Short mmCIF file of C-alpha atoms in Angstrom, two decimals:
data_model
loop_
_atom_site.label_atom_id
_atom_site.label_comp_id
_atom_site.label_asym_id
_atom_site.label_seq_id
_atom_site.Cartn_x
_atom_site.Cartn_y
_atom_site.Cartn_z
CA UNK S 1 -46.76 228.23 221.88
CA UNK S 2 -45.89 230.48 224.82
CA UNK S 3 -42.32 231.66 224.93
CA UNK S 4 -39.92 229.15 226.51
CA UNK S 5 -37.76 231.32 228.73
CA UNK S 6 -34.81 228.90 228.74
CA UNK S 7 -34.74 229.08 224.97
CA UNK S 8 -32.24 231.07 222.91
CA UNK S 9 -32.56 234.82 223.02
CA UNK S 10 -32.57 236.88 219.87
CA UNK S 11 -29.59 238.91 218.72
CA UNK S 12 -31.57 242.07 219.48
CA UNK S 13 -32.23 240.95 223.07
CA UNK S 14 -28.58 240.12 223.76
CA UNK S 15 -27.46 243.41 222.20
CA UNK S 16 -29.92 245.31 224.41
CA UNK S 17 -28.52 243.60 227.50
CA UNK S 18 -24.95 244.57 226.58
CA UNK S 19 -25.97 248.17 225.87
CA UNK S 20 -27.80 248.50 229.18
CA UNK S 21 -24.78 247.17 231.08
CA UNK S 22 -22.48 249.65 229.34
CA UNK S 23 -24.69 252.61 230.31
CA UNK S 24 -24.89 252.06 234.05
CA UNK S 25 -24.80 255.35 235.98
CA UNK S 26 -22.19 256.09 238.64
CA UNK S 27 -22.82 253.85 241.64
CA UNK S 28 -21.63 255.30 244.93
CA UNK S 29 -20.69 253.25 247.95
CA UNK S 30 -20.48 254.37 251.57
CA UNK S 31 -18.01 252.57 253.72
CA UNK S 32 -14.79 252.10 255.62
CA UNK S 33 -11.24 251.30 254.52
CA UNK S 34 -8.49 250.15 256.88
CA UNK S 35 -4.82 249.74 256.01
CA UNK S 36 -2.20 248.05 258.17
CA UNK S 37 1.27 246.55 258.11
CA UNK S 38 1.48 242.84 258.82
CA UNK S 39 3.99 239.98 258.92
CA UNK S 40 5.90 240.00 255.59
CA UNK S 41 6.29 236.22 255.71
CA UNK S 42 2.51 235.84 255.98
CA UNK S 43 1.97 238.02 252.92
CA UNK S 44 4.54 236.04 250.93
CA UNK S 45 2.88 232.78 251.97
CA UNK S 46 -0.55 233.66 250.54
CA UNK S 47 0.64 234.87 247.11
CA UNK S 48 0.38 232.32 244.29
CA UNK S 49 3.10 232.62 241.64
CA UNK S 50 3.80 234.65 239.60
CA UNK S 51 2.65 237.25 242.18
CA UNK S 52 5.33 238.47 244.57
CA UNK S 53 5.40 240.68 247.68
CA UNK S 54 6.02 244.39 247.34
CA UNK S 55 8.36 246.38 249.54
CA UNK S 56 5.52 246.95 252.05
CA UNK S 57 3.65 244.04 253.72
CA UNK S 58 0.24 245.72 253.67
CA UNK S 59 -3.30 244.49 254.19
CA UNK S 60 -6.26 246.53 252.94
CA UNK S 61 -9.83 245.95 254.13
CA UNK S 62 -12.81 247.60 252.48
CA UNK S 63 -16.32 247.33 253.95
CA UNK S 64 -19.08 249.16 252.08
CA UNK S 65 -22.76 249.57 251.43
CA UNK S 66 -23.39 250.05 247.73
CA UNK S 67 -26.35 252.03 246.38
CA UNK S 68 -27.29 249.66 243.57
CA UNK S 69 -30.55 250.57 241.80
CA UNK S 70 -33.40 248.55 243.26
CA UNK S 71 -31.70 247.00 246.26
CA UNK S 72 -28.86 247.75 248.67
CA UNK S 73 -25.70 245.67 248.57
CA UNK S 74 -23.06 245.00 251.19
CA UNK S 75 -19.62 244.45 249.69
CA UNK S 76 -16.27 243.74 251.32
CA UNK S 77 -12.70 242.83 250.48
CA UNK S 78 -9.59 241.70 252.33
CA UNK S 79 -6.51 242.08 250.14
CA UNK S 80 -2.72 242.04 250.46
CA UNK S 81 -0.24 244.17 248.55
CA UNK S 82 1.28 242.28 245.63
CA UNK S 83 3.27 242.80 242.45
CA UNK S 84 3.16 241.18 239.03
CA UNK S 85 6.32 242.14 237.22
CA UNK S 86 6.47 245.93 237.19
CA UNK S 87 2.80 246.30 238.19
CA UNK S 88 2.00 246.90 241.87
CA UNK S 89 -1.50 246.14 243.06
CA UNK S 90 -3.62 244.13 245.46
CA UNK S 91 -4.45 240.44 245.71
CA UNK S 92 -7.87 239.93 247.36
CA UNK S 93 -8.18 236.80 249.50
CA UNK S 94 -11.90 237.02 250.19
CA UNK S 95 -14.67 239.32 248.99
CA UNK S 96 -17.91 238.84 250.96
CA UNK S 97 -21.10 239.99 249.22
CA UNK S 98 -24.64 240.05 250.58
CA UNK S 99 -26.43 239.03 247.35
CA UNK S 100 -25.96 236.28 244.79
CA UNK S 101 -26.33 238.77 241.95
CA UNK S 102 -23.13 240.50 243.02
CA UNK S 103 -21.18 237.23 242.96
CA UNK S 104 -21.86 236.07 239.43
CA UNK S 105 -20.11 238.56 237.19
CA UNK S 106 -17.10 239.03 239.41
CA UNK S 107 -16.45 235.32 239.94
CA UNK S 108 -17.20 234.05 236.45
CA UNK S 109 -15.83 236.94 234.38
CA UNK S 110 -12.87 238.19 236.43
CA UNK S 111 -12.17 235.30 238.81
CA UNK S 112 -12.86 237.36 241.94
CA UNK S 113 -12.92 235.36 245.21
CA UNK S 114 -16.45 236.43 246.10
CA UNK S 115 -18.53 234.56 248.69
CA UNK S 116 -21.91 235.16 250.27
CA UNK S 117 -21.65 236.78 253.68
CA UNK S 118 -22.93 239.52 255.96
CA UNK S 119 -21.50 242.99 255.50
CA UNK S 120 -22.42 245.70 258.01
CA UNK S 121 -21.65 249.42 258.12
CA UNK S 122 -23.23 251.11 261.16
CA UNK S 123 -22.89 254.74 262.17
CA UNK S 124 -24.34 256.57 265.15
CA UNK S 125 -23.17 260.16 265.12
CA UNK S 126 -19.36 260.07 265.16
CA UNK S 127 -19.28 256.40 266.26
CA UNK S 128 -18.73 253.87 263.49
CA UNK S 129 -18.59 250.08 263.24
CA UNK S 130 -18.11 247.94 260.13
CA UNK S 131 -17.73 244.18 259.89
CA UNK S 132 -17.41 241.19 257.56
CA UNK S 133 -19.15 238.04 258.77
CA UNK S 134 -19.46 234.48 257.49
CA UNK S 135 -20.58 231.29 259.23
CA UNK S 136 -21.61 233.33 262.26
CA UNK S 137 -18.13 234.80 262.81
CA UNK S 138 -17.38 238.50 262.33
CA UNK S 139 -13.84 237.72 261.18
CA UNK S 140 -13.04 241.39 260.53
CA UNK S 141 -14.40 244.28 262.59
CA UNK S 142 -13.39 247.93 262.22
CA UNK S 143 -14.56 250.29 264.96
CA UNK S 144 -13.85 253.87 265.89
CA UNK S 145 -15.01 257.48 265.85
CA UNK S 146 -14.85 260.17 263.19
CA UNK S 147 -12.04 262.54 264.09
CA UNK S 148 -12.21 264.99 261.19
CA UNK S 149 -12.63 265.56 257.48
CA UNK S 150 -9.82 264.79 255.05
CA UNK S 151 -9.00 266.53 251.75
CA UNK S 152 -10.52 264.80 248.75
CA UNK S 153 -7.90 262.86 246.79
CA UNK S 154 -7.47 263.13 243.06
CA UNK S 155 -9.05 260.36 240.97
CA UNK S 156 -6.88 257.27 241.30
CA UNK S 157 -6.09 254.05 239.48
CA UNK S 158 -5.78 250.68 241.24
CA UNK S 159 -4.99 247.19 239.94
CA UNK S 160 -6.37 244.05 241.55
CA UNK S 161 -5.01 240.60 240.67
CA UNK S 162 -7.29 237.56 240.28
CA UNK S 163 -6.82 233.98 239.14
CA UNK S 164 -9.53 232.64 236.87
CA UNK S 165 -9.85 228.87 236.57
CA UNK S 166 -12.23 225.92 236.31
CA UNK S 167 -11.70 222.84 238.51
CA UNK S 168 -11.36 219.70 236.38
CA UNK S 169 -14.40 217.46 235.99
CA UNK S 170 -12.34 214.41 237.00
CA UNK S 171 -10.97 216.05 240.15
CA UNK S 172 -7.39 216.15 238.86
CA UNK S 173 -6.63 219.86 238.68
CA UNK S 174 -8.06 222.28 236.14
CA UNK S 175 -9.92 222.15 232.86
CA UNK S 176 -7.61 224.32 230.78
CA UNK S 177 -4.83 226.62 231.86
CA UNK S 178 -5.62 229.10 234.65
CA UNK S 179 -5.13 232.77 233.82
CA UNK S 180 -3.97 235.75 235.84
CA UNK S 181 -6.32 238.70 235.43
CA UNK S 182 -5.45 242.36 235.91
CA UNK S 183 -8.57 244.27 236.94
CA UNK S 184 -8.05 248.03 236.74
CA UNK S 185 -10.30 250.32 238.74
CA UNK S 186 -10.58 254.09 238.33
CA UNK S 187 -11.89 255.54 241.57
CA UNK S 188 -13.33 258.91 242.56
CA UNK S 189 -14.08 260.09 246.11
CA UNK S 190 -16.65 262.74 247.06
CA UNK S 191 -16.39 262.52 250.87
CA UNK S 192 -13.55 261.36 253.11
CA UNK S 193 -13.15 261.31 256.89
CA UNK S 194 -10.42 260.19 259.28
CA UNK S 195 -11.39 257.48 261.76
CA UNK S 196 -9.64 257.00 265.08
CA UNK S 197 -10.11 253.39 266.08
CA UNK S 198 -8.86 249.84 265.68
CA UNK S 199 -9.20 246.65 263.66
CA UNK S 200 -10.21 243.35 265.27
CA UNK S 201 -9.43 240.05 263.52
CA UNK S 202 -11.24 236.97 264.82
CA UNK S 203 -10.30 233.34 264.30
CA UNK S 204 -12.24 231.62 261.50
CA UNK S 205 -11.44 228.30 259.85
CA UNK S 206 -13.16 229.48 256.67
CA UNK S 207 -11.75 233.02 256.50
CA UNK S 208 -8.39 232.89 258.33
CA UNK S 209 -7.43 236.54 257.93
CA UNK S 210 -6.26 236.44 261.56
CA UNK S 211 -3.04 235.00 260.08
CA UNK S 212 -2.36 238.56 258.83
CA UNK S 213 -2.07 240.37 262.19
CA UNK S 214 -2.26 244.11 262.65
CA UNK S 215 1.34 244.97 263.50
CA UNK S 216 1.03 248.68 262.70
CA UNK S 217 -2.24 250.37 261.82
CA UNK S 218 -1.59 252.96 259.13
CA UNK S 219 -5.04 254.47 258.71
CA UNK S 220 -8.79 254.05 258.87
CA UNK S 221 -10.98 256.23 256.68
CA UNK S 222 -14.68 256.49 255.90
CA UNK S 223 -16.15 257.98 252.79
CA UNK S 224 -18.17 257.81 249.62
CA UNK S 225 -16.58 256.38 246.48
CA UNK S 226 -17.44 255.35 242.96
CA UNK S 227 -15.36 253.42 240.45
CA UNK S 228 -15.42 251.67 237.11
CA UNK S 229 -13.44 248.59 236.23
CA UNK S 230 -12.04 246.75 233.25
CA UNK S 231 -10.10 243.53 233.10
CA UNK S 232 -7.63 241.76 230.88
CA UNK S 233 -5.83 238.44 230.90
CA UNK S 234 -2.22 239.24 231.76
CA UNK S 235 -0.83 235.73 231.28
CA UNK S 236 -1.55 232.03 231.52
CA UNK S 237 -0.13 230.51 234.68
CA UNK S 238 1.38 227.19 235.67
CA UNK S 239 -1.49 224.98 236.86
CA UNK S 240 0.76 222.94 239.15
CA UNK S 241 2.03 226.10 240.84
CA UNK S 242 -1.49 227.46 241.40
CA UNK S 243 -3.11 224.24 242.61
CA UNK S 244 -1.79 224.46 246.23
CA UNK S 245 -3.61 227.81 246.61
CA UNK S 246 -7.03 226.78 245.28
CA UNK S 247 -8.36 226.26 248.81
CA UNK S 248 -8.36 230.05 249.16
CA UNK S 249 -11.42 230.14 246.91
CA UNK S 250 -13.59 227.52 248.62
CA UNK S 251 -14.90 226.77 252.09
CA UNK S 252 -14.54 223.06 251.27
CA UNK S 253 -11.83 222.54 248.64
CA UNK S 254 -12.61 218.81 248.51
CA UNK S 255 -15.76 219.71 246.61
CA UNK S 256 -13.75 221.59 244.01
CA UNK S 257 -10.89 219.34 242.94
CA UNK S 258 -9.80 216.68 245.42
CA UNK S 259 -12.77 214.33 245.50
CA UNK S 260 -13.80 211.84 242.81
CA UNK S 261 -16.60 212.87 240.47
CA UNK S 262 -20.11 211.79 241.33
CA UNK S 263 -21.47 208.83 239.39
CA UNK S 264 -24.95 208.97 237.95
CA UNK S 265 -27.20 205.93 237.81
#
């Protein structure tokens, strides 16, 4: 009988897959990062407990093209500064990706809020434009011109916070306790430039980042970066406290937990 590809894989095959994943080479991305101060009440409003605001109401947008072997990837993130106990980090609200492959591991392993979207980084000489787009709306656009090179920073460490959960099969909350994940990234930079420009936020019912207005633009930079990441479950969280924030993850939250389960006939 020919091999049935949905059948169980051998121990050797699964071990080979794990080994290959562990030996990935450095993957460099080229993109834009913008950092601005926003309304502190807006930041506090989007943070599910036990996350809390930091002393600075910051929003960080990253828009990149990633040189993955075999195919290019557009990857983006819109995150707000947050703290979990003594750990300061970032809480991403939406992470558009241009390919399904990039969604799977991040969403299912770490709980990242990844969604399919269009991610563009365009450069014509010193002129630069980068955008995140979903449902035909470029809800974030960064535009400007390169105004000079910046010194390369030392390797850095950043923590992102994610909530990992499964909506209940009966539509009544979650199957099991949600968990708060700390994802630690070690980042290196090999090129960095200062951008003089601005950030445009456009109204979108599905990606309402316009609720985090640019009150003071701190910086826009362009560069080439690489990073590795590892995650751990920091704690189990109160399901009732997290439930009011689940709509952040879905374009239509009714499909996730509010509607009755479908009946088969």
